[in-house]
PDB file of C-alpha atoms in Angstrom:
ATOM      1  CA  UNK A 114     -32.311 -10.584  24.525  1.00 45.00           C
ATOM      2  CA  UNK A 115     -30.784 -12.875  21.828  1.00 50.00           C
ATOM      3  CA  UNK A 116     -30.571 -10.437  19.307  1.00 52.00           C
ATOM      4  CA  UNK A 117     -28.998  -7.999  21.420  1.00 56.00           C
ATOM      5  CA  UNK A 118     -26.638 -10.446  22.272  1.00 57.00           C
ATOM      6  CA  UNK A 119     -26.192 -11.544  18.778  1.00 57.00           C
ATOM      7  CA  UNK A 120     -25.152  -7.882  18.103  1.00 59.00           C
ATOM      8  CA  UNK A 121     -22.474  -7.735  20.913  1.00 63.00           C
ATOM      9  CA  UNK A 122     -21.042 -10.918  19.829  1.00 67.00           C
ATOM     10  CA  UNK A 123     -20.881 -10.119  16.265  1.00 65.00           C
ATOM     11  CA  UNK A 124     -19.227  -6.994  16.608  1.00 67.00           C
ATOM     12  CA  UNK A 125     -16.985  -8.563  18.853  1.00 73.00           C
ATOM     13  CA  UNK A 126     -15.690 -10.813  15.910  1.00 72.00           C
ATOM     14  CA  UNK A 127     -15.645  -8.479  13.446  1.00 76.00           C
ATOM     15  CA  UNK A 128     -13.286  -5.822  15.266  1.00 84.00           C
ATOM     16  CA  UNK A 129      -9.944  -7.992  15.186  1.00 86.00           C
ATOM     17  CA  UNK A 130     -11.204  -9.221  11.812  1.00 84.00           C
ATOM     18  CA  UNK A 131     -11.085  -5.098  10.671  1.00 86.00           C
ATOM     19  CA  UNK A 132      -7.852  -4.517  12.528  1.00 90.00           C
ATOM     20  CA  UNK A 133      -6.283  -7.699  11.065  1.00 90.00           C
ATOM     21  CA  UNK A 134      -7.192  -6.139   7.670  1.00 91.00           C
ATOM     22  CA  UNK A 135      -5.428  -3.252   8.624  1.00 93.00           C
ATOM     23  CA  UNK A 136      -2.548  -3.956   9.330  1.00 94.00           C
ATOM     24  CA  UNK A 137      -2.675  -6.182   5.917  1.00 93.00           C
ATOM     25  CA  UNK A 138      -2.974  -2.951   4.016  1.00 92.00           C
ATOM     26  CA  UNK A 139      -0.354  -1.549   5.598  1.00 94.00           C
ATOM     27  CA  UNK A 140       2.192  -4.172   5.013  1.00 94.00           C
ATOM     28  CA  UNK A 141       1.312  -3.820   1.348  1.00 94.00           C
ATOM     29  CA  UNK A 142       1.608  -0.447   1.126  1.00 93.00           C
ATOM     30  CA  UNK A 143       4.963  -0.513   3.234  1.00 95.00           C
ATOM     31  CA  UNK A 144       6.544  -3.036   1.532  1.00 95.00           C
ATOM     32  CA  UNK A 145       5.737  -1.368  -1.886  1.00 95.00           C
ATOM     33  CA  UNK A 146       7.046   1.934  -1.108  1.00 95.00           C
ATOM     34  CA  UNK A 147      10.139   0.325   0.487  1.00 96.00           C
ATOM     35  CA  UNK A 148      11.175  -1.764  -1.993  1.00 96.00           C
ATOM     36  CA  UNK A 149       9.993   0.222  -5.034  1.00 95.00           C
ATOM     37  CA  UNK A 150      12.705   2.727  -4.398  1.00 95.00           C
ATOM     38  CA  UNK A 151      15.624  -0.536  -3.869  1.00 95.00           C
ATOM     39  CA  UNK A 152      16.473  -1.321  -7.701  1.00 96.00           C
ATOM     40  CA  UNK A 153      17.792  -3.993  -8.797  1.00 95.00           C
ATOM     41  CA  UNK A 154      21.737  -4.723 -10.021  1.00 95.00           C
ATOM     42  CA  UNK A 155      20.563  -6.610 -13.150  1.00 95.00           C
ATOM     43  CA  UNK A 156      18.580  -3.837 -14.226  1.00 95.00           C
ATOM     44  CA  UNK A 157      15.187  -5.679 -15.683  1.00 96.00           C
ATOM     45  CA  UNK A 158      12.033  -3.776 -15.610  1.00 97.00           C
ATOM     46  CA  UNK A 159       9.255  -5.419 -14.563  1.00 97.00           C
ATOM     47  CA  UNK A 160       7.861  -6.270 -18.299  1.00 97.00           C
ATOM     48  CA  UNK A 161      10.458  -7.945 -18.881  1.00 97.00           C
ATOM     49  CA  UNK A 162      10.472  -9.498 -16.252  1.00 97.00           C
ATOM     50  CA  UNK A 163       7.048 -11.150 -16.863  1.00 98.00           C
ATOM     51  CA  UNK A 164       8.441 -11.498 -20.110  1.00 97.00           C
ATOM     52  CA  UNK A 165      11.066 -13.774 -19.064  1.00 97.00           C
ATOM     53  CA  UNK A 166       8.857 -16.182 -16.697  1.00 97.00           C
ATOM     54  CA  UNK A 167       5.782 -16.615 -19.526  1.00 97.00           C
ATOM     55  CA  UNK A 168       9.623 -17.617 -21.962  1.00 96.00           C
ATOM     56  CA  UNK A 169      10.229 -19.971 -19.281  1.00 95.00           C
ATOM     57  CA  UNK A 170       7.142 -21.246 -18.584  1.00 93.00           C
ATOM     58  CA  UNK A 171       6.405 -21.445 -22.736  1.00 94.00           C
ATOM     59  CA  UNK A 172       3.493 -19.052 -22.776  1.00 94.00           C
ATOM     60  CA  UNK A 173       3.937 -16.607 -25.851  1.00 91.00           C
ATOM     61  CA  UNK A 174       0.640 -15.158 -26.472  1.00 92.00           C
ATOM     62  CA  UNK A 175       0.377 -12.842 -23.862  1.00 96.00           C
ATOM     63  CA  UNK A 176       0.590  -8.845 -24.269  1.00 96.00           C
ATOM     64  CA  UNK A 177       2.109  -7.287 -21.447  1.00 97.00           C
ATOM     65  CA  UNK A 178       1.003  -3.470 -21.383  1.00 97.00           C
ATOM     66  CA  UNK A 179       1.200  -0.443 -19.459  1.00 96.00           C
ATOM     67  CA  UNK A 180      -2.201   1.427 -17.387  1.00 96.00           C
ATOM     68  CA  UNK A 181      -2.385   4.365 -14.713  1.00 95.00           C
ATOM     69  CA  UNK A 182      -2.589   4.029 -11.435  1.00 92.00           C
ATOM     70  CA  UNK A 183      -0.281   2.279  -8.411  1.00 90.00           C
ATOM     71  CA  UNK A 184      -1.207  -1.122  -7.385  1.00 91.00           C
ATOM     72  CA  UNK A 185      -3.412  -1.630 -10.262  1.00 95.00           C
ATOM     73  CA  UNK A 186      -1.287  -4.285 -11.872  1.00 97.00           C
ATOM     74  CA  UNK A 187      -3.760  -7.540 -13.228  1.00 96.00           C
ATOM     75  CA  UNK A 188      -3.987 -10.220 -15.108  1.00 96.00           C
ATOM     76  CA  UNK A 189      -7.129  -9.814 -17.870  1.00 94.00           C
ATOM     77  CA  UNK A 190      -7.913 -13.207 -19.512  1.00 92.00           C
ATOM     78  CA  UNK A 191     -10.563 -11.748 -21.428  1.00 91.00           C
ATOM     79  CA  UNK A 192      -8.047  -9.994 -23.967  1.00 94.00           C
ATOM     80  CA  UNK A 193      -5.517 -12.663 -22.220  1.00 94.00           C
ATOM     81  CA  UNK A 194      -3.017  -9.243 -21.372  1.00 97.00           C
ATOM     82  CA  UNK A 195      -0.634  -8.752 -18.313  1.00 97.00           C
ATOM     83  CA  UNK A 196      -1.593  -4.939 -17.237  1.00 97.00           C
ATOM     84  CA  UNK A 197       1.091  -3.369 -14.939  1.00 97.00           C
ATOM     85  CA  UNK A 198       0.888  -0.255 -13.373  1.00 96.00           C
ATOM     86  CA  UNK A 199       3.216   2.810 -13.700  1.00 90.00           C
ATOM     87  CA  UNK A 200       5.611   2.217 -10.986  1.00 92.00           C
ATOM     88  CA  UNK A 201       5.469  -1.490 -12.433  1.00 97.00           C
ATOM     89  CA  UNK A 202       6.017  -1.729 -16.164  1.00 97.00           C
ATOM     90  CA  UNK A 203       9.252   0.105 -17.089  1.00 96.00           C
ATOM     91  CA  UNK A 204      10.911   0.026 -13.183  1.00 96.00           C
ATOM     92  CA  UNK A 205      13.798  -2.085 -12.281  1.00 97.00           C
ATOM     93  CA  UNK A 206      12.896  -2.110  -8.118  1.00 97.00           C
ATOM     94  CA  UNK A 207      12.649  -5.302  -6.654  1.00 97.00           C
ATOM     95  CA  UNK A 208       8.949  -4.469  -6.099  1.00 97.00           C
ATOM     96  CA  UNK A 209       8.115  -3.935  -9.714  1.00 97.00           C
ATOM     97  CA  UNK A 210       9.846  -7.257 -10.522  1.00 98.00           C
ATOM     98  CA  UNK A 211       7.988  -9.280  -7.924  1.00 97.00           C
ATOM     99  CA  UNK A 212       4.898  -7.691  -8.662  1.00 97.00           C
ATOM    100  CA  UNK A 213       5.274  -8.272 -12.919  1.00 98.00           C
ATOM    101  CA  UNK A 214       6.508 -11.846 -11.742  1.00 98.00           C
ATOM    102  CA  UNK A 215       3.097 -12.709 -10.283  1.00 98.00           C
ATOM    103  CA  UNK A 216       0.632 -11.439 -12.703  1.00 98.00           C
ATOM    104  CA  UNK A 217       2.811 -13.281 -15.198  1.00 98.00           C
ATOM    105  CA  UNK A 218       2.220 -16.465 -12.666  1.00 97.00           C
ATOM    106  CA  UNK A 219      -1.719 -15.913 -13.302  1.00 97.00           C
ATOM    107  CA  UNK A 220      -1.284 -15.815 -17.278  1.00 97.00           C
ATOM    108  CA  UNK A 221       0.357 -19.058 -16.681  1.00 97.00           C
ATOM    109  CA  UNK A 222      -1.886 -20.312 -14.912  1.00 97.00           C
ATOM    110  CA  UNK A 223      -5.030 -19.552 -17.010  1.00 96.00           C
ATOM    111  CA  UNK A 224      -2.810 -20.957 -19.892  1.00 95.00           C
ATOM    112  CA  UNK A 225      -2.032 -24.348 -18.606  1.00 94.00           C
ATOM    113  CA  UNK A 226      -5.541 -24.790 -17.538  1.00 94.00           C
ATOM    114  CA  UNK A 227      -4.757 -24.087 -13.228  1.00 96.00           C
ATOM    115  CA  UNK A 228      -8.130 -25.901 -12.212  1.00 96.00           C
ATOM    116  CA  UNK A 229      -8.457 -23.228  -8.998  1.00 95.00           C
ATOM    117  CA  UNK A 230      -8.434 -20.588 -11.702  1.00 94.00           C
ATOM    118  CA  UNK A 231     -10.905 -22.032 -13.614  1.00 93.00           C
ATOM    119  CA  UNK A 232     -13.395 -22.788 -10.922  1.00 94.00           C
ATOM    120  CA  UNK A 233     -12.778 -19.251  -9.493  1.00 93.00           C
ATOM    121  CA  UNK A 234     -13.355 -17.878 -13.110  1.00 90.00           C
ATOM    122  CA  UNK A 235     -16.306 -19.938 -13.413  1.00 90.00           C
ATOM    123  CA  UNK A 236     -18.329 -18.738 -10.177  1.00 91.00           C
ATOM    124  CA  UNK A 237     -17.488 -14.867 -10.504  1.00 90.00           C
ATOM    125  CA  UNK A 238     -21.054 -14.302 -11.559  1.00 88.00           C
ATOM    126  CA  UNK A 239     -22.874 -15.889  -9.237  1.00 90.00           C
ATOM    127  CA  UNK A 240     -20.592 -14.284  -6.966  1.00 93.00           C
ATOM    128  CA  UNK A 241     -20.970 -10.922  -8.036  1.00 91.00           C
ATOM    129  CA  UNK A 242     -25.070 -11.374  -7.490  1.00 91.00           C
ATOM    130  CA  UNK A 243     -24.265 -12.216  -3.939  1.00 89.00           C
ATOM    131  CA  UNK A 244     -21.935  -8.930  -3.649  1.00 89.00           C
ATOM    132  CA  UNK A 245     -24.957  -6.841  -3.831  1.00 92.00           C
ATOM    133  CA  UNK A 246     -27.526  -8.884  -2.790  1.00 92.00           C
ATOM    134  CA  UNK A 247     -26.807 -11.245  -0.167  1.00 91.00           C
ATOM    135  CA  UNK A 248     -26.648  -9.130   3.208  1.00 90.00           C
ATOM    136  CA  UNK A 249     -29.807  -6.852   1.579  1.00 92.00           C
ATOM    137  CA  UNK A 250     -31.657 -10.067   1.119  1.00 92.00           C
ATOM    138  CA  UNK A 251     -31.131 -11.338   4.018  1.00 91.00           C
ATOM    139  CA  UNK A 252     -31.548  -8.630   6.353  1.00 89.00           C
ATOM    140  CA  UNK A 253     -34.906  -7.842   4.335  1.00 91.00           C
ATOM    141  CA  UNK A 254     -36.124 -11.423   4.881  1.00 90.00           C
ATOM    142  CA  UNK A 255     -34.924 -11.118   8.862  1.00 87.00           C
ATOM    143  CA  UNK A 256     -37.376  -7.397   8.904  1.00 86.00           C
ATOM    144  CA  UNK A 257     -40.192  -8.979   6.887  1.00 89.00           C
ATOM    145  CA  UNK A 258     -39.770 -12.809   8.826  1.00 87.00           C
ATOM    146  CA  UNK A 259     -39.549 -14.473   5.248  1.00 88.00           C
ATOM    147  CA  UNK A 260     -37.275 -17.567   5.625  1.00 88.00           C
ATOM    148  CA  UNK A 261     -36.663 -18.083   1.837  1.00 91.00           C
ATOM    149  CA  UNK A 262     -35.204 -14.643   1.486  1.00 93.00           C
ATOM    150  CA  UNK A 263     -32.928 -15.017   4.264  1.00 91.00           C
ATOM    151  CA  UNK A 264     -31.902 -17.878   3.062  1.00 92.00           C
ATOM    152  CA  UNK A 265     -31.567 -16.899  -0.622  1.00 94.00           C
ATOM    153  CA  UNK A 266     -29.283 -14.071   1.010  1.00 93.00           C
ATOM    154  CA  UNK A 267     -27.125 -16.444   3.324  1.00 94.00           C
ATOM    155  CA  UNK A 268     -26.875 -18.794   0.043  1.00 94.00           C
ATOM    156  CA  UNK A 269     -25.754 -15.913  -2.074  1.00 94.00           C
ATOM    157  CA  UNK A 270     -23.342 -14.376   0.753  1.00 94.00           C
ATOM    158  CA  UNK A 271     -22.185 -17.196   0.943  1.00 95.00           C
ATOM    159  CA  UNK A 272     -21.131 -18.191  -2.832  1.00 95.00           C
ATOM    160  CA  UNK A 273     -18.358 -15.004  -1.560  1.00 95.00           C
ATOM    161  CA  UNK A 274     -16.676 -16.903   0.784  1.00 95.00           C
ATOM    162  CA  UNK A 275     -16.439 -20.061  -0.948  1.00 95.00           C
ATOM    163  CA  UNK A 276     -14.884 -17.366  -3.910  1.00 95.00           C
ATOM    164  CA  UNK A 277     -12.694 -16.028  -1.442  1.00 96.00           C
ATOM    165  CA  UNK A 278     -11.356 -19.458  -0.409  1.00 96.00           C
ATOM    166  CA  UNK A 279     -10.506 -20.679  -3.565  1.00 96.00           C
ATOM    167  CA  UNK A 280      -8.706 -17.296  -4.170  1.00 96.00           C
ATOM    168  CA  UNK A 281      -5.837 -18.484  -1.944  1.00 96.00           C
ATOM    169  CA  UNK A 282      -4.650 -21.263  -3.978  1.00 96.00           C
ATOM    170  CA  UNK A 283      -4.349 -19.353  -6.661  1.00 97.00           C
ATOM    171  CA  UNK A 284      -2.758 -16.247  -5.022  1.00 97.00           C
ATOM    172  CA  UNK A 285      -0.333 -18.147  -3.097  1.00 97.00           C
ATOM    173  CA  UNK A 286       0.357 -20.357  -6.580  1.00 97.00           C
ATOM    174  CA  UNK A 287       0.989 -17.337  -8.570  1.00 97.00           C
ATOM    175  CA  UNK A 288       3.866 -16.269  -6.274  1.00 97.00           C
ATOM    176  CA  UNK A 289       5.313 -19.290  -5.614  1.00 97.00           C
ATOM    177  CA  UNK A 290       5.833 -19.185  -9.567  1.00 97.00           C
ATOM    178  CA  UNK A 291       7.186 -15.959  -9.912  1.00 97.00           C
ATOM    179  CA  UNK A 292       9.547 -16.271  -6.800  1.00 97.00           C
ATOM    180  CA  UNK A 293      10.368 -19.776  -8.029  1.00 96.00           C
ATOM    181  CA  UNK A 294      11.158 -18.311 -11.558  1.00 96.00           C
ATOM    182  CA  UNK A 295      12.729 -15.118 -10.262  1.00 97.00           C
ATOM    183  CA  UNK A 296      15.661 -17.801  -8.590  1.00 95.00           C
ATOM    184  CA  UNK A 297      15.735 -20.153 -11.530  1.00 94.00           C
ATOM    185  CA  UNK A 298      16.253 -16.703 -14.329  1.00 94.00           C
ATOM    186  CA  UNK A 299      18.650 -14.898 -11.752  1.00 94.00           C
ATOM    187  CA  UNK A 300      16.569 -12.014 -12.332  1.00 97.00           C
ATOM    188  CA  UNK A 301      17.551 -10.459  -8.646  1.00 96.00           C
ATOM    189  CA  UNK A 302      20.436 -11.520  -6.588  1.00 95.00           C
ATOM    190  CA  UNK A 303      19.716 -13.435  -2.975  1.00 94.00           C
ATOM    191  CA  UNK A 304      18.870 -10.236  -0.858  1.00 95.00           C
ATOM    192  CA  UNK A 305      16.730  -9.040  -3.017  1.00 96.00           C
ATOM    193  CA  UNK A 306      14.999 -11.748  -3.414  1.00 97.00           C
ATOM    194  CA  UNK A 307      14.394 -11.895   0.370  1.00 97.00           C
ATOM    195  CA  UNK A 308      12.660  -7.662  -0.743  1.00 97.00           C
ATOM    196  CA  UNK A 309      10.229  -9.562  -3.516  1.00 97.00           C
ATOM    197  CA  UNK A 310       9.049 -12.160  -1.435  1.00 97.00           C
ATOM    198  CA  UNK A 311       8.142  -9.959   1.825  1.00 97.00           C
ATOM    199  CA  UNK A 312       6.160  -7.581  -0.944  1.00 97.00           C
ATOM    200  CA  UNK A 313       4.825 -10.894  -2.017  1.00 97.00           C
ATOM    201  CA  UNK A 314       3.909 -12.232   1.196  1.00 96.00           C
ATOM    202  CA  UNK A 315       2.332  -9.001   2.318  1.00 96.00           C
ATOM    203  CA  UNK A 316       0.014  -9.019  -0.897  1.00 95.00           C
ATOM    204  CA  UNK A 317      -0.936 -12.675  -0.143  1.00 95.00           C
ATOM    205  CA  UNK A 318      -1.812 -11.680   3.146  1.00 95.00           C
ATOM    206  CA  UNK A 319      -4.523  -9.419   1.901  1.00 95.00           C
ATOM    207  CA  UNK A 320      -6.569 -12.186   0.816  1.00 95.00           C
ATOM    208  CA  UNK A 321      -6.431 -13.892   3.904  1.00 95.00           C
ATOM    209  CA  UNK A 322      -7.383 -10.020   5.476  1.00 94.00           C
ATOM    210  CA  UNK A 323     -10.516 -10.874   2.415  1.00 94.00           C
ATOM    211  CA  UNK A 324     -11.559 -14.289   3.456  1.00 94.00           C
ATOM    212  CA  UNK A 325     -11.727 -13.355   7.133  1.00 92.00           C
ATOM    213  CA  UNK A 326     -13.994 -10.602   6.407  1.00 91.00           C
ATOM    214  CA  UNK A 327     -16.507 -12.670   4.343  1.00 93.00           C
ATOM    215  CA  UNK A 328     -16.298 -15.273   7.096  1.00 91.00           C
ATOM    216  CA  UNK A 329     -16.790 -12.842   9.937  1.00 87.00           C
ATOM    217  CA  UNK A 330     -19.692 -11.143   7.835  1.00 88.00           C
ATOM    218  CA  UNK A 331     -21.693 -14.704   7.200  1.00 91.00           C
ATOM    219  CA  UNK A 332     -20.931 -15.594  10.904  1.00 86.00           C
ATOM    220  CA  UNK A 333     -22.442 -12.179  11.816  1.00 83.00           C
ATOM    221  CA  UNK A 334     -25.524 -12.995  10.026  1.00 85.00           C
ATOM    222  CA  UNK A 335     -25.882 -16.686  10.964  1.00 86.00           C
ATOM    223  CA  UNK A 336     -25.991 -15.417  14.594  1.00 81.00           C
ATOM    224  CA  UNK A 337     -28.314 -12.511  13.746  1.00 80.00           C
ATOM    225  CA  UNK A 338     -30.610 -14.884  12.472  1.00 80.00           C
ATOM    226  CA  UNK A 339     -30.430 -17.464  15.260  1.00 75.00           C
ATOM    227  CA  UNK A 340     -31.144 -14.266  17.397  1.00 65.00           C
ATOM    228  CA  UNK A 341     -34.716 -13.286  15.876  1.00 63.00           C
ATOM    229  CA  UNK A 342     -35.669 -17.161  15.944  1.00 58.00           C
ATOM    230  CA  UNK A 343     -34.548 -16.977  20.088  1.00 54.00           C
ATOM    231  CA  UNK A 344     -37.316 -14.064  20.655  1.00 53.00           C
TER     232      UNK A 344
END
């Protein structure tokens, strides 16, 4: 009876938590294709855009280069380059100038040391091992009733959400940066700043969308557990 119930109830929370995610994706992709088609009067592409905020901010060792794909646009602190996408690097929409604005937020970040950065940074491997092996390990210990390796998977799942926490901070940083320096450079005028910070916003939103999910995932195996121990 409890695990049955366990299953009701978990996919119960996990159906407004996949909706929710969604309509996040949506938003992005919306707000994107709106606004990448609005350009903007001062006529700065989104390199230099990032260009101008890492002036501002004094960061001058940072390559800012063009790769394929839409939405692709990163930071890379490995080789420490700004990578924007096609409809990003040499566009003058609003969109491209948000988007440029934001990675360039995360170069500053990693360059003046953003502690949230550096703790994310520092956990990605440990949080890659629970990726691919926390729900398997757990649901293996819950068919062979081994304890430890449930919870070596709930510890491992759970390094995820704790990654997907500390994400916020510095999503949310990196655009209050390039919205902040995006006002202060009068790269767009006032409505179209109001266009970069909905495609902003919407983007943020996604990692909200991200930290629900691993939430409603470890909450879905917390209760499946509880479930086989109520048998």
């Amino acid at each position: 009876m409890g695990v049955y119930f366990s299953y009701y109830i978990t996919g119960i929370i996990m159906i407004p938590v996949f909706l929710f995610a969604l309509a996040c994706q949506a938003s992005v992709k919306s707000n994107y294709k709106k606004y990448s088609q609005v350009f903007s009067q001062r006529n700065i592409t989104g390199a230099q855009a990032a260009q101008m905020l890492l002036m501002a901010n004094g960061v001058r060792d940072v390559r800012i280069t063009p790769i394929s794909g839409t939405l692709t646009d990163h930071f890379n602190p490995k080789t420490n380059e700004i990578c924007l996408s096609q409809g990003v690097f040499g566009s003058t929409s609003i969109a491209a100038i948000g988007i440029a604005c934001h990675e360039a937020g995360h170069a500053c970040q990693y360059a003046q040391g953003y502690s949230p950065l550096t703790f994310r940074n520092a956990i990605i491997s440990v949080t890659n091992l629970g990726t691919y092996l926390g729900v398997p390990l757990a649901l293996i210990g819950m068919f062979l009733n081994s304890d430890p390796l449930i919870y070596i998977g709930l510890i491992l799942y759970s390094t995820i959400v704790v990654f997907q926490l500390i994400t916020l901070p510095v999503e949310f940083n990196a655009s209050k940066r390039a919205l902040e320096t995006i006002q202060s450079q009068s790269m767009l005028t006032a409505d179209e700043y109001v266009g970069a910070k909905k495609v902003l916003t919407a983007a943020a939103l996604t990692y909200v969308a991200a930290l629900a999910s691993a939430l409603g995932t470890l909450l879905r195996l917390l209760l499946l557990v509880s479930g086989r121990r109520r048998r």
